[in-house]
mmCIF file of C-alpha atoms in Angstrom:
data_model
loop_
_atom_site.group_PDB
_atom_site.id
_atom_site.type_symbol
_atom_site.label_atom_id
_atom_site.label_comp_id
_atom_site.label_asym_id
_atom_site.label_seq_id
_atom_site.Cartn_x
_atom_site.Cartn_y
_atom_site.Cartn_z
ATOM 1 C CA MET A 1 -124.667 117.250 -73.143
ATOM 2 C CA LYS A 2 -123.995 119.837 -70.405
ATOM 3 C CA THR A 3 -124.633 119.086 -66.726
ATOM 4 C CA ALA A 4 -126.899 121.603 -64.916
ATOM 5 C CA ARG A 5 -125.117 123.557 -62.202
ATOM 6 C CA PRO A 6 -126.569 123.324 -58.681
ATOM 7 C CA VAL A 7 -127.041 127.096 -58.481
ATOM 8 C CA PRO A 8 -130.060 127.077 -56.103
ATOM 9 C CA ARG A 9 -128.199 124.911 -53.617
ATOM 10 C CA LEU A 10 -125.158 127.174 -53.717
ATOM 11 C CA ARG A 11 -127.369 130.174 -53.183
ATOM 12 C CA ARG A 12 -128.962 128.544 -50.157
ATOM 13 C CA TYR A 13 -125.526 127.814 -48.694
ATOM 14 C CA ALA A 14 -124.432 131.390 -49.358
ATOM 15 C CA ALA A 15 -127.594 132.796 -47.781
ATOM 16 C CA ALA A 16 -127.181 130.582 -44.714
ATOM 17 C CA ALA A 17 -123.549 131.618 -44.357
ATOM 18 C CA ALA A 18 -124.464 135.291 -44.685
ATOM 19 C CA LEU A 19 -127.222 134.938 -42.083
ATOM 20 C CA SER A 20 -124.846 133.214 -39.659
ATOM 21 C CA ALA A 21 -122.304 135.972 -40.163
ATOM 22 C CA LEU A 22 -124.913 138.661 -39.500
ATOM 23 C CA LEU A 23 -126.125 136.934 -36.334
ATOM 24 C CA GLY A 24 -122.553 136.601 -35.107
ATOM 25 C CA LEU A 25 -121.898 140.242 -35.905
ATOM 26 C CA ALA A 26 -125.020 141.342 -34.046
ATOM 27 C CA ALA A 27 -124.044 139.297 -30.987
ATOM 28 C CA GLY A 28 -120.532 140.698 -31.075
ATOM 29 C CA CYS A 29 -121.726 144.247 -31.598
ATOM 30 C CA GLN A 30 -123.554 144.327 -28.279
ATOM 31 C CA SER A 31 -120.225 143.891 -26.528
ATOM 32 C CA LEU A 32 -119.069 147.075 -28.268
ATOM 33 C CA LEU A 33 -121.628 149.206 -26.421
ATOM 34 C CA PRO A 34 -119.914 151.588 -23.976
ATOM 35 C CA ASP A 35 -120.017 151.275 -20.207
ATOM 36 C CA ALA A 36 -118.823 153.459 -17.357
ATOM 37 C CA ALA A 37 -118.137 153.185 -13.642
ATOM 38 C CA THR A 38 -118.170 155.739 -10.830
ATOM 39 C CA HIS A 39 -116.664 154.879 -7.474
ATOM 40 C CA THR A 40 -115.027 156.440 -4.456
ATOM 41 C CA ASP A 41 -111.487 155.172 -3.996
ATOM 42 C CA VAL A 42 -111.827 153.181 -0.751
ATOM 43 C CA GLU A 43 -110.852 149.654 0.248
ATOM 44 C CA TRP A 44 -114.429 148.559 0.965
ATOM 45 C CA ARG A 45 -115.893 146.628 -1.950
ATOM 46 C CA SER A 46 -119.475 146.227 -0.706
ATOM 47 C CA TYR A 47 -122.099 147.951 1.421
ATOM 48 C CA GLU A 48 -121.909 145.148 3.987
ATOM 49 C CA GLU A 49 -118.139 145.500 4.285
ATOM 50 C CA ALA A 50 -118.429 149.241 4.940
ATOM 51 C CA GLN A 51 -121.238 148.654 7.430
ATOM 52 C CA ARG A 52 -119.217 146.102 9.405
ATOM 53 C CA ALA A 53 -116.258 148.472 9.588
ATOM 54 C CA ILE A 54 -118.329 151.350 10.985
ATOM 55 C CA GLU A 55 -120.223 149.103 13.404
ATOM 56 C CA SER A 56 -116.903 147.890 14.831
ATOM 57 C CA ILE A 57 -116.244 151.420 16.118
ATOM 58 C CA GLU A 58 -117.074 151.738 19.838
ATOM 59 C CA PRO A 59 -118.052 155.196 21.130
ATOM 60 C CA TYR A 60 -115.860 156.406 24.022
ATOM 61 C CA ARG A 61 -113.330 153.643 23.322
ATOM 62 C CA THR A 62 -112.212 153.971 19.697
ATOM 63 C CA THR A 63 -109.631 156.723 19.224
ATOM 64 C CA LYS A 64 -108.450 158.753 16.269
ATOM 65 C CA GLN A 65 -105.374 156.523 16.031
ATOM 66 C CA ASP A 66 -107.638 153.481 15.833
ATOM 67 C CA LEU A 67 -109.485 155.114 12.932
ATOM 68 C CA LEU A 68 -106.207 155.734 11.137
ATOM 69 C CA ALA A 69 -105.317 152.059 11.551
ATOM 70 C CA MET A 70 -108.692 151.175 9.985
ATOM 71 C CA GLY A 71 -107.917 153.296 6.936
ATOM 72 C CA LEU A 72 -110.164 156.170 8.033
ATOM 73 C CA ASP A 73 -107.524 158.820 7.478
ATOM 74 C CA PRO A 74 -108.930 162.094 6.086
ATOM 75 C CA GLY A 75 -105.553 162.848 4.543
ATOM 76 C CA LYS A 76 -105.575 159.647 2.471
ATOM 77 C CA ASN A 77 -109.207 158.556 2.230
ATOM 78 C CA ALA A 78 -111.068 160.490 -0.478
ATOM 79 C CA ALA A 79 -114.445 159.508 0.987
ATOM 80 C CA ILE A 80 -113.950 161.533 4.193
ATOM 81 C CA THR A 81 -114.878 165.174 4.705
ATOM 82 C CA ILE A 82 -113.860 166.850 7.976
ATOM 83 C CA LEU A 83 -116.673 168.864 9.557
ATOM 84 C CA SER A 84 -115.793 171.724 11.884
ATOM 85 C CA TYR A 85 -117.633 172.474 15.117
ATOM 86 C CA SER A 86 -119.710 175.184 13.437
ATOM 87 C CA GLU A 87 -120.807 172.745 10.710
ATOM 88 C CA ILE A 88 -121.766 170.164 13.333
ATOM 89 C CA LEU A 89 -123.687 172.857 15.193
ATOM 90 C CA GLN A 90 -125.667 173.662 12.049
ATOM 91 C CA ARG A 91 -126.598 170.007 11.634
ATOM 92 C CA PHE A 92 -127.783 169.349 15.162
ATOM 93 C CA ALA A 93 -128.560 172.575 16.972
ATOM 94 C CA ALA A 94 -129.474 175.350 14.532
ATOM 95 C CA GLY A 95 -133.246 175.521 14.140
ATOM 96 C CA SER A 96 -133.809 172.266 16.012
ATOM 97 C CA ALA A 97 -136.829 171.880 18.288
ATOM 98 C CA LEU A 98 -135.011 169.259 20.372
ATOM 99 C CA ARG A 99 -133.795 170.105 23.856
ATOM 100 C CA PRO A 100 -130.148 169.342 24.715
ATOM 101 C CA GLU A 101 -131.188 166.404 26.900
ATOM 102 C CA ASP A 102 -133.045 164.865 23.946
ATOM 103 C CA TYR A 103 -129.835 164.315 22.013
ATOM 104 C CA ASP A 104 -127.640 161.240 22.177
ATOM 105 C CA ARG A 105 -124.921 161.508 24.806
ATOM 106 C CA GLY A 106 -122.187 161.790 22.190
ATOM 107 C CA ILE A 107 -123.896 164.702 20.457
ATOM 108 C CA ARG A 108 -124.426 166.492 23.780
ATOM 109 C CA ASP A 109 -120.766 166.081 24.685
ATOM 110 C CA CYS A 110 -119.785 167.397 21.263
ATOM 111 C CA LEU A 111 -121.959 170.502 21.567
ATOM 112 C CA LEU A 112 -120.467 171.210 24.996
ATOM 113 C CA ALA A 113 -116.885 170.592 23.829
ATOM 114 C CA GLY A 114 -116.817 173.444 21.334
ATOM 115 C CA LYS A 115 -113.818 173.425 19.010
ATOM 116 C CA ALA A 116 -112.531 170.219 20.616
ATOM 117 C CA CYS A 117 -115.276 168.453 18.655
ATOM 118 C CA VAL A 118 -114.868 167.496 14.988
ATOM 119 C CA ALA A 119 -116.665 165.041 12.750
ATOM 120 C CA TYR A 120 -115.812 162.799 9.814
ATOM 121 C CA SER A 121 -118.489 162.602 7.143
ATOM 122 C CA LEU A 122 -118.130 159.587 4.836
ATOM 123 C CA GLN A 123 -119.786 159.470 1.416
ATOM 124 C CA ILE A 124 -119.087 156.333 -0.620
ATOM 125 C CA ARG A 125 -120.653 155.462 -3.954
ATOM 126 C CA ARG A 126 -119.922 152.589 -6.327
ATOM 127 C CA VAL A 127 -122.020 152.656 -9.487
ATOM 128 C CA ARG A 128 -121.632 150.937 -12.833
ATOM 129 C CA LYS A 129 -123.465 152.107 -15.952
ATOM 130 C CA GLU A 130 -123.718 149.616 -18.794
ATOM 131 C CA ARG A 131 -125.422 150.289 -22.096
ATOM 132 C CA VAL A 132 -127.567 147.358 -23.219
ATOM 133 C CA GLY A 133 -130.030 146.673 -26.017
ATOM 134 C CA ASN A 134 -129.644 146.842 -29.785
ATOM 135 C CA PHE A 135 -126.234 147.992 -30.961
ATOM 136 C CA TRP A 136 -127.456 149.654 -34.157
ATOM 137 C CA LEU A 137 -130.378 151.489 -32.533
ATOM 138 C CA ASP A 138 -127.963 152.718 -29.860
ATOM 139 C CA SER A 139 -125.234 153.739 -32.321
ATOM 140 C CA LEU A 140 -127.690 155.633 -34.514
ATOM 141 C CA ASN A 141 -129.221 157.304 -31.440
ATOM 142 C CA PHE A 142 -132.735 155.906 -31.962
ATOM 143 C CA ARG A 143 -132.923 154.161 -28.601
ATOM 144 C CA ARG A 144 -130.460 153.897 -25.741
ATOM 145 C CA GLU A 145 -130.904 151.673 -22.714
ATOM 146 C CA THR A 146 -128.623 151.830 -19.689
ATOM 147 C CA ASP A 147 -128.472 149.494 -16.689
ATOM 148 C CA ILE A 148 -127.283 151.246 -13.521
ATOM 149 C CA THR A 149 -126.161 149.022 -10.642
ATOM 150 C CA GLY A 150 -124.144 149.443 -7.457
ATOM 151 C CA TRP A 151 -124.468 150.724 -3.889
ATOM 152 C CA SER A 152 -123.938 153.812 -1.742
ATOM 153 C CA PHE A 153 -122.968 154.252 1.895
ATOM 154 C CA ASN A 154 -122.697 157.219 4.232
ATOM 155 C CA ALA A 155 -121.584 157.574 7.819
ATOM 156 C CA LEU A 156 -120.946 160.243 10.432
ATOM 157 C CA LEU A 157 -118.272 159.886 13.118
ATOM 158 C CA ILE A 158 -118.083 162.527 15.856
ATOM 159 C CA LEU A 159 -114.886 162.887 17.878
ATOM 160 C CA VAL A 160 -114.201 164.848 21.049
ATOM 161 C CA ASN A 161 -110.544 165.231 22.037
ATOM 162 C CA ASP A 162 -109.587 162.552 19.468
ATOM 163 C CA THR A 163 -112.019 159.947 20.841
ATOM 164 C CA VAL A 164 -115.090 158.800 18.927
ATOM 165 C CA VAL A 165 -118.255 159.639 20.876
ATOM 166 C CA PHE A 166 -120.975 159.058 18.280
ATOM 167 C CA THR A 167 -121.500 157.078 15.062
ATOM 168 C CA LEU A 168 -124.315 156.997 12.555
ATOM 169 C CA HIS A 169 -124.536 155.247 9.197
ATOM 170 C CA GLY A 170 -126.959 154.547 6.370
ATOM 171 C CA GLY A 171 -127.162 154.398 2.611
ATOM 172 C CA GLN A 172 -128.504 152.263 -0.214
ATOM 173 C CA PRO A 173 -127.313 148.624 -0.148
ATOM 174 C CA ARG A 174 -128.518 147.936 -3.681
ATOM 175 C CA ILE A 175 -128.872 150.334 -6.582
ATOM 176 C CA HIS A 176 -130.553 148.964 -9.691
ATOM 177 C CA GLU A 177 -132.022 151.449 -12.133
ATOM 178 C CA GLN A 178 -132.847 151.366 -15.828
ATOM 179 C CA GLU A 179 -132.525 154.417 -18.011
ATOM 180 C CA ARG A 180 -134.232 154.541 -21.421
ATOM 181 C CA VAL A 181 -133.929 157.345 -23.965
ATOM 182 C CA ARG A 182 -135.939 157.198 -27.197
ATOM 183 C CA ASN A 183 -135.235 159.510 -30.142
ATOM 184 C CA PRO A 184 -137.693 158.947 -33.032
ATOM 185 C CA LEU A 185 -135.484 160.935 -35.425
ATOM 186 C CA GLY A 186 -132.323 159.104 -34.462
ATOM 187 C CA PRO A 187 -129.174 161.008 -35.495
ATOM 188 C CA LEU A 188 -131.352 163.897 -36.726
ATOM 189 C CA GLN A 189 -132.928 164.415 -33.292
ATOM 190 C CA GLY A 190 -130.666 167.295 -32.284
ATOM 191 C CA TRP A 191 -130.750 169.149 -35.580
ATOM 192 C CA GLY A 192 -133.763 171.232 -34.573
ATOM 193 C CA ASP A 193 -131.698 172.858 -31.844
ATOM 194 C CA GLN A 194 -128.925 173.672 -34.308
ATOM 195 C CA VAL A 195 -131.077 175.241 -37.056
ATOM 196 C CA PRO A 196 -131.272 178.705 -35.404
ATOM 197 C CA ASN A 197 -127.467 178.806 -35.340
ATOM 198 C CA PHE A 198 -127.285 178.224 -39.093
ATOM 199 C CA VAL A 199 -129.900 180.798 -40.097
ATOM 200 C CA ARG A 200 -128.414 183.685 -38.135
#
């Protein structure tokens, strides 16, 4: 007499193993989604760190050499743009309804100094873009979700005869945005744009 094989039980084990494998694959696949980062190459790693550095600058006391010691060297720091006197004039004087006496002392001294006045414009941005969501929907271009996080900082330093006379700073301490793109046709979404090229 033959013994019945426990086929249903084996099938249940196989199904459970397959399900576990699929769940593990899905969890692992999310880590395969691409990410990207955009940042200005500076030593400051946070908005607060950049803010403290700029606020440590004292108008009419901090010199150009002091700025170099702080790492604010236009020749080495990619975040710095040097503004000429004419560019400063366009920012503060051209088309302005303010009278000269309405300006901050440092700006007034700059406008009177002519070419002896220059400015450093700092633009710093650290942003990370990370794709999140379902790996398969993303890979097949049905739906793509991107988390955008980071910070941005900007500052203006005005110097007259190599001495800082005015500082101003601002920016966005916290960037957190979500980008969602939905394509109902998935990988076929862009074909409509290509059809005219094929029928010519």
